[in-house]
Coordinates of C-alpha atoms and ligand atoms in Angstrom, one line a residue:
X5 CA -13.1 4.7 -14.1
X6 CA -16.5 4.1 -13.0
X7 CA -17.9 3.3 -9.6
X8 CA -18.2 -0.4 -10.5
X9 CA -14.6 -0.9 -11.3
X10 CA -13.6 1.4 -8.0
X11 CA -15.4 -1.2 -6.0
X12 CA -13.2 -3.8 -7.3
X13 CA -10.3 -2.0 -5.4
X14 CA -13.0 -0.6 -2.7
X15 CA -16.0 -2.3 -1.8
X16 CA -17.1 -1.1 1.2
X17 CA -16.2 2.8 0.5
X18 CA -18.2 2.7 -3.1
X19 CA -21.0 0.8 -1.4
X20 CA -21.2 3.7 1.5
X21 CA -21.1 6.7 -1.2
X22 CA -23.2 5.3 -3.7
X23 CA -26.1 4.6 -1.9
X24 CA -25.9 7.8 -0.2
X25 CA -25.7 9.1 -3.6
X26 CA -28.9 7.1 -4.5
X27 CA -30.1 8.6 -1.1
X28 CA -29.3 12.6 -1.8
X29 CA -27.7 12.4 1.3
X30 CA -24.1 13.2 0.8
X31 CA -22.3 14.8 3.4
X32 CA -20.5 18.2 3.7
X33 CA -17.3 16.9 4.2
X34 CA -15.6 13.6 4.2
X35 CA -12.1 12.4 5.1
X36 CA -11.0 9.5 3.4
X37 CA -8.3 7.7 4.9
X38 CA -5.9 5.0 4.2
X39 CA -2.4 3.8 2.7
X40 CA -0.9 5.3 -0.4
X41 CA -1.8 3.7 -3.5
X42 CA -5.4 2.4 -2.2
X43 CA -7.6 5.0 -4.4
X44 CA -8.2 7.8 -2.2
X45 CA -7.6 10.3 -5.1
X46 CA -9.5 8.0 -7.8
X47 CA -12.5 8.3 -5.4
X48 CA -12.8 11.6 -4.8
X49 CA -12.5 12.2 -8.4
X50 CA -15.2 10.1 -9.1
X51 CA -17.6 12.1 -6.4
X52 CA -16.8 15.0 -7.8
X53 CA -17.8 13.7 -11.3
X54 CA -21.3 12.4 -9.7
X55 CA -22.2 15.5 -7.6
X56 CA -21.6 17.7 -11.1
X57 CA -22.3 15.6 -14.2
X58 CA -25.7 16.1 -15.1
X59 CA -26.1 13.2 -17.4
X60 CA -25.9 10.2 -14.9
X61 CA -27.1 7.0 -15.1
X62 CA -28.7 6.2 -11.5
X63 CA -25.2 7.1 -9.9
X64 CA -22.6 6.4 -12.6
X65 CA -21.7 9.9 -14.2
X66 CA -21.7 9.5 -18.0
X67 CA -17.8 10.2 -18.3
X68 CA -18.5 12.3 -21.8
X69 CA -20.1 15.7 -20.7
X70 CA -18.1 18.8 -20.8
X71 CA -18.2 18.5 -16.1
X72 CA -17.2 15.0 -16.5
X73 CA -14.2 15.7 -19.0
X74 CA -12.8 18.4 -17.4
X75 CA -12.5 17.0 -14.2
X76 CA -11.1 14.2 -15.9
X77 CA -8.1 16.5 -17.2
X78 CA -8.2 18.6 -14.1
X79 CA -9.4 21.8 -15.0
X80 CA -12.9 21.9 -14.0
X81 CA -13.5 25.6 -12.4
X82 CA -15.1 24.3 -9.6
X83 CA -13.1 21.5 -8.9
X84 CA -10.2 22.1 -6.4
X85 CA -7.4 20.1 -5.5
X86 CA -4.8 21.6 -3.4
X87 CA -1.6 20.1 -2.4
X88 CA 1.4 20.7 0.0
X89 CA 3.5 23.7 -1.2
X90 CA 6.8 22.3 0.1
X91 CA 6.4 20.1 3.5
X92 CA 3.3 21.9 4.4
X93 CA -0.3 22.9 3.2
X94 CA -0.2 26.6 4.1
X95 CA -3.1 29.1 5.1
X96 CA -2.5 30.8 2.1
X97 CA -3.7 28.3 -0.1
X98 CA -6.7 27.8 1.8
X99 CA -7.7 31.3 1.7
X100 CA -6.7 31.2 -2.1
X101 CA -9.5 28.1 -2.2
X102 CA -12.3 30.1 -0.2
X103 CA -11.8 32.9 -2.2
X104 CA -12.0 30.9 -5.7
X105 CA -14.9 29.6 -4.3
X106 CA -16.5 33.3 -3.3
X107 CA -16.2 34.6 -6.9
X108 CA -16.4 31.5 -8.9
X109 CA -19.0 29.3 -9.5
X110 CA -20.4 29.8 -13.0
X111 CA -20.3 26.2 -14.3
X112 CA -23.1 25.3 -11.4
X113 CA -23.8 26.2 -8.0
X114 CA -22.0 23.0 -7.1
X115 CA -18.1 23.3 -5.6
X116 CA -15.9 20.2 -4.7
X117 CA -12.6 20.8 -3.5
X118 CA -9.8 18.1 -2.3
X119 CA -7.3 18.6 0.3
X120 CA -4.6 16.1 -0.7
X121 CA -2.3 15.2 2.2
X122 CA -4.6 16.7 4.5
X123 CA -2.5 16.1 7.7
X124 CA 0.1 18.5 6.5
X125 CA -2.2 21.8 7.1
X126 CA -0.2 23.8 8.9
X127 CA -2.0 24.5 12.7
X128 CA -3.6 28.2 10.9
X129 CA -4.6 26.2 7.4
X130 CA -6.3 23.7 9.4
X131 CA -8.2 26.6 11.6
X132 CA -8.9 28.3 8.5
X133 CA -10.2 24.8 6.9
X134 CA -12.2 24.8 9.8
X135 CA -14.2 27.8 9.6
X136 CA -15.1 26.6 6.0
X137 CA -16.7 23.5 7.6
X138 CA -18.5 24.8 9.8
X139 CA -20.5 27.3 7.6
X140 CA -21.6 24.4 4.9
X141 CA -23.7 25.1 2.2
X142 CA -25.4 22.3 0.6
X143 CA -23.7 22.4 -2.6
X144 CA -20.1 22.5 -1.0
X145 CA -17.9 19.1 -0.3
X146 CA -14.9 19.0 0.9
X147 CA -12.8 15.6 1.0
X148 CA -9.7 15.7 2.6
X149 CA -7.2 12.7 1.6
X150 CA -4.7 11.2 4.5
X151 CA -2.5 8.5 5.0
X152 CA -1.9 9.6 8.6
X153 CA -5.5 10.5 10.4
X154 CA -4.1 10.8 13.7
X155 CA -2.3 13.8 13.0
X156 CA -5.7 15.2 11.7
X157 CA -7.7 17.7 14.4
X158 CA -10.0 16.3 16.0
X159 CA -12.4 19.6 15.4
X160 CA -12.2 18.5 11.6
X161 CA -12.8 14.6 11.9
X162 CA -15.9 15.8 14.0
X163 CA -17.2 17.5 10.9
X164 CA -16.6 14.9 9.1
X165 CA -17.5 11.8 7.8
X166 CA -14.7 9.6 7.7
X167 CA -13.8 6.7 5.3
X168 CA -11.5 4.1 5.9
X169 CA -9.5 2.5 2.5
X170 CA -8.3 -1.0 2.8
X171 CA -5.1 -1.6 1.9
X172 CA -4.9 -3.5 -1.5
X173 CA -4.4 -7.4 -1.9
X174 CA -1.4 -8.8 -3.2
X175 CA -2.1 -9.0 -6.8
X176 CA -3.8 -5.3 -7.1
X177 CA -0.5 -4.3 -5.0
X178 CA 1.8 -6.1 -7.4
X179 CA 0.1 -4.3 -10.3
X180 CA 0.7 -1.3 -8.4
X181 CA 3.9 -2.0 -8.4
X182 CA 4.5 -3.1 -11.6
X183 CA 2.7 0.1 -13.2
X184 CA 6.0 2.1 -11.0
X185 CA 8.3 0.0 -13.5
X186 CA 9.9 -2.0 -10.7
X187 CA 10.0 -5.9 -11.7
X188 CA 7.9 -9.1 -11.1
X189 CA 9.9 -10.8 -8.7
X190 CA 10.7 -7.7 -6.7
X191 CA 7.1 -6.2 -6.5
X192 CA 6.1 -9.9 -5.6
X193 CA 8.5 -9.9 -2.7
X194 CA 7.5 -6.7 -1.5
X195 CA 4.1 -7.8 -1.6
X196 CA 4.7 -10.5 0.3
X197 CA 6.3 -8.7 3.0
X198 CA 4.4 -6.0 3.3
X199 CA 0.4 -5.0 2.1
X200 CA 1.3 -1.0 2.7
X201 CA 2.1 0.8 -1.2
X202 CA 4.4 2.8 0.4
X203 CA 6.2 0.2 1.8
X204 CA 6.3 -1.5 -0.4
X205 CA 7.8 1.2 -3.1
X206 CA 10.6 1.6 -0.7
X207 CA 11.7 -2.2 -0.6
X208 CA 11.4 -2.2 -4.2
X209 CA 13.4 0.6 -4.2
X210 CA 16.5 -0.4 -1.4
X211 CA 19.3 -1.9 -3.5
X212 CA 19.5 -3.3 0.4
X213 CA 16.4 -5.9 -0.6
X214 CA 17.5 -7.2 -3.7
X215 CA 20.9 -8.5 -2.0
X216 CA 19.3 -9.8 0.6
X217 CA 17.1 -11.6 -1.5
X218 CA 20.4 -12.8 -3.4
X219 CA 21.6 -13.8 0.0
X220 CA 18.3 -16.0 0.8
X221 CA 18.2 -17.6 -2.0
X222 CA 22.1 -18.2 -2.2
X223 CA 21.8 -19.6 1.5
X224 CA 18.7 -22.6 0.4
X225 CA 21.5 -23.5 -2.7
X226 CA 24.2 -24.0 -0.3
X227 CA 22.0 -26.2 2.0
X228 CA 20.8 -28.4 -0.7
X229 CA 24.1 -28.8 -2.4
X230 CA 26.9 -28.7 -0.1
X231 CA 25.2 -28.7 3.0
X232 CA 28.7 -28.7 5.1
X233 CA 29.8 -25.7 3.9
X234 CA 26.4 -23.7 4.8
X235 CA 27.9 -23.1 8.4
X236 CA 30.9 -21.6 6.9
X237 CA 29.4 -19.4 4.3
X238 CA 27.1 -18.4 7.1
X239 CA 30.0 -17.1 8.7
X240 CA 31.3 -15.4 5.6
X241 CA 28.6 -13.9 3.3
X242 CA 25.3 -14.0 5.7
X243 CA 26.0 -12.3 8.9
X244 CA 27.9 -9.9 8.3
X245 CA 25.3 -8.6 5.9
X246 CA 22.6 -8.8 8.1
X247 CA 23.8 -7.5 11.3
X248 CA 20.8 -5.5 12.5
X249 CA 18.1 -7.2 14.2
X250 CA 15.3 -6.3 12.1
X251 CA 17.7 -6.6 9.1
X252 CA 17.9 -10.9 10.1
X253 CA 13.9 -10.5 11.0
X254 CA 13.6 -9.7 6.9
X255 CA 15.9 -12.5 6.3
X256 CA 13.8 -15.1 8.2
X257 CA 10.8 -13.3 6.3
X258 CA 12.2 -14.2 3.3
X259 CA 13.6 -17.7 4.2
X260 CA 9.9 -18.4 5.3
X261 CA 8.4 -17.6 1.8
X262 CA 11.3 -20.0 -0.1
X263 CA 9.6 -22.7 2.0
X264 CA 6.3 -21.7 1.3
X265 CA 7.4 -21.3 -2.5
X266 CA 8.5 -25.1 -2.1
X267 CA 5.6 -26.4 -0.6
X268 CA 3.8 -24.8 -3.6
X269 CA 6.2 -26.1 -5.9
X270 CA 5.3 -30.0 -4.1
X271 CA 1.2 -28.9 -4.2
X272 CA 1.9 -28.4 -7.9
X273 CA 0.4 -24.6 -7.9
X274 CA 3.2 -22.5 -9.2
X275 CA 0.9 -19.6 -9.7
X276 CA 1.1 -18.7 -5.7
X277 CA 5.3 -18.1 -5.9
X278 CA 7.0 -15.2 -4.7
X279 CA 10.4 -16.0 -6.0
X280 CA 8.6 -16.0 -9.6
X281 CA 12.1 -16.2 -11.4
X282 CA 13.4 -19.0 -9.4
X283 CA 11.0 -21.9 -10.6
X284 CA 13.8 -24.0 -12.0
X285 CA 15.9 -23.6 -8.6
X286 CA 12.8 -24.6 -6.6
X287 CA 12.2 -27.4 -8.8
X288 CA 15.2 -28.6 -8.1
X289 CA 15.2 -28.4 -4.3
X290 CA 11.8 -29.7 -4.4
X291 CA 13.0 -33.2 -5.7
X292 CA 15.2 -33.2 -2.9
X293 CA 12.4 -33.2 -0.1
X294 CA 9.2 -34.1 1.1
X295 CA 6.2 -31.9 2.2
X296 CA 6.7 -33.2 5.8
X297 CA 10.2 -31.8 5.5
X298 CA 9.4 -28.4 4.1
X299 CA 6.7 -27.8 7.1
X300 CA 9.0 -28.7 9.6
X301 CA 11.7 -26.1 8.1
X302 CA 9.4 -23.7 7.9
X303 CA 8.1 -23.7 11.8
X304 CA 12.5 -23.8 12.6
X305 CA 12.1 -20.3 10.6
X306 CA 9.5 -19.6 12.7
X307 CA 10.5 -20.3 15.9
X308 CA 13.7 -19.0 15.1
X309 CA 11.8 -15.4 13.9
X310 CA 10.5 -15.8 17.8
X311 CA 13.6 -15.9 19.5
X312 CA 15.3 -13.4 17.4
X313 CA 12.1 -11.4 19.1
X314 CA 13.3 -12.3 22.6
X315 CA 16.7 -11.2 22.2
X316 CA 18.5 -14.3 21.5
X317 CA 22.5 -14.0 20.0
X318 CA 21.9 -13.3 16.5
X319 CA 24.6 -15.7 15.2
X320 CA 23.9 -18.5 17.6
X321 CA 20.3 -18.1 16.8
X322 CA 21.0 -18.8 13.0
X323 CA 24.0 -21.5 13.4
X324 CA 21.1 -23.5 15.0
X325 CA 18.9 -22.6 12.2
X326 CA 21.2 -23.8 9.4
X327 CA 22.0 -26.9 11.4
X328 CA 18.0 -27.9 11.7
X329 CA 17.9 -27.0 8.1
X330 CA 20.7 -29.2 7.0
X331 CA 18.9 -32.2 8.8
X332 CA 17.1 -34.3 6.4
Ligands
LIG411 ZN1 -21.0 13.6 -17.1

């Protein structure tokens, strides 16, 4: 991975470090903060292989020297990642780390070490973290990885710089995703629904959102097809499924992107779907309506997502629904 690829996924984070790189002016200790799945660890692997290869080209480290490889397979001597024992990073482990980095040291001078899950210090690991920060020597850096910064002390965000990571777009999230093993169509749901990693593993992994899915796409066959029947089946497969409030708010989530599949479908640019296996069943429906149509559908979702907000009777809220979707 170079720093040119990492700013694919990171712009604004590679363009801070690297021309603080170019400027010698990296700082003691850094905090880099942001969803799971955004880089955090890439990045930090990636300063540590440019404040210890000694073959770089302007800031790019060369990948091939004997710093740059064993960081690469994790065994550089002055390298340290540490990461929770259990729930919690314990003091132990950061005395272990200050003490590695008393007596070590023969590669270089140079010592990076990277606290992964940084919020889960213990209240003594963090105080012992501390003292470590505060007596900086100019060939120490410390980068502490979080996906929860609030929980962090605000003694150790003082003494350090801090890096937000954006969360990922869809596509780089879907590949994400995909690399985990779940499938297309589930990782482009997820994605749709949600631009946290995390979050997104989770859906993909609830047996809960692949029914549902079932469910929303069941519920657009029924209204195209037998439309008269839709209040019916409504009654029997659709709320009894989705009886908690947020559970119907994923519903109309989903419902919302089958229209916007649709109107994708009509603008002839497939390569936008979410529901990426149901092409032929979207072809279909989209013979059987306009684009006027499909907009006007897709605000009833809307509206309907509102009132579900304002604590409106779930199953009155989506009879109406289905009747303004069966319109037409
Ligand atoms: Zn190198």
């Amino acid at each position: 991975m170079s720093w040119e690829q990492l700013s694919k996924r990171q712009p604004r984070v590679v363009k801070t470090l690297t021309n603080t790189v170019r400027k010698d002016r990296l700082a003691h200790a850094y905090v880099f903060e942001g969803g799971h799945g955004t880089g955090k660890m890439d990045v930090a692997l990636q300063l540590a292989k440019t404040f210890l290869c000694r073959e770089k080209t302007d800031v790019e480290p060369c990948g091939e020297c004997r710093d740059c490889r064993r960081i690469e397979s994790g065994n550089h001597p002055d390298v340290h990642v540490v990461q929770p024992d259990g729930q919690s990073i314990k003091i132990d482990q950061i005395r272990g780390l200050q003490k590695e980095f008393a007596y070590h040291g023969m590669e270089s001078e140079k010592k990076v070490y990277i606290v992964e899950h940084a919020d889960r210090m213990t209240v003594q690991a963090a105080n012992s973290l501390l003292k470590f920060l505060e007596e900086p020597t100019s060939s120490t850096i410390a980068i502490l990885l979080t996906e929860q910064v609030h929980r962090l002390l605000e003694t150790i965000m003082s003494r350090s710089q801090v890096l937000s990571f954006s969360p990922l777009p869809s596509d780089q999230l879907i590949a994400v995703l995909q690399n985990e093993g779940i499938s297309l169509p589930m990782a482009s749901m997820a994605a749709a629904l949600t631009n946290d990693t995390s979050e997104a593993l989770e859906i993909c992994r609830e047996e809960w959102f692949a029914q549902a899915r079932d469910k929303v796409i069941q519920l657009t066959e029924e209204l195209r097809s037998r439309p008269n029947q839709a209040l019916v089946s409504l009654q029997e497969n659709w709320l009894s499924f989705f009886k908690e409030k947020d559970q119907l708010d994923n519903a109309l989530s989903l419902l919302l992107i089958w229209y916007k599949d649709l109107l994708f479908i009509q603008l002839s640019e497939p390569e936008h779907l979410v529901f990426v296996d149901q092409r032929q069943a979207l072809e279909q429906q989209a013979l059987h309506t306009s684009q006027k149509r499909i907009s006007e559908n897709m605000l009833a979702v809307l509206t309907a997502k509102q009132r579900l907000g304002a604590n409106v009777n779930p199953q009155l809220l989506m009879e109406q629904l289905v009747l303004r979707l069966r319109e037409g």
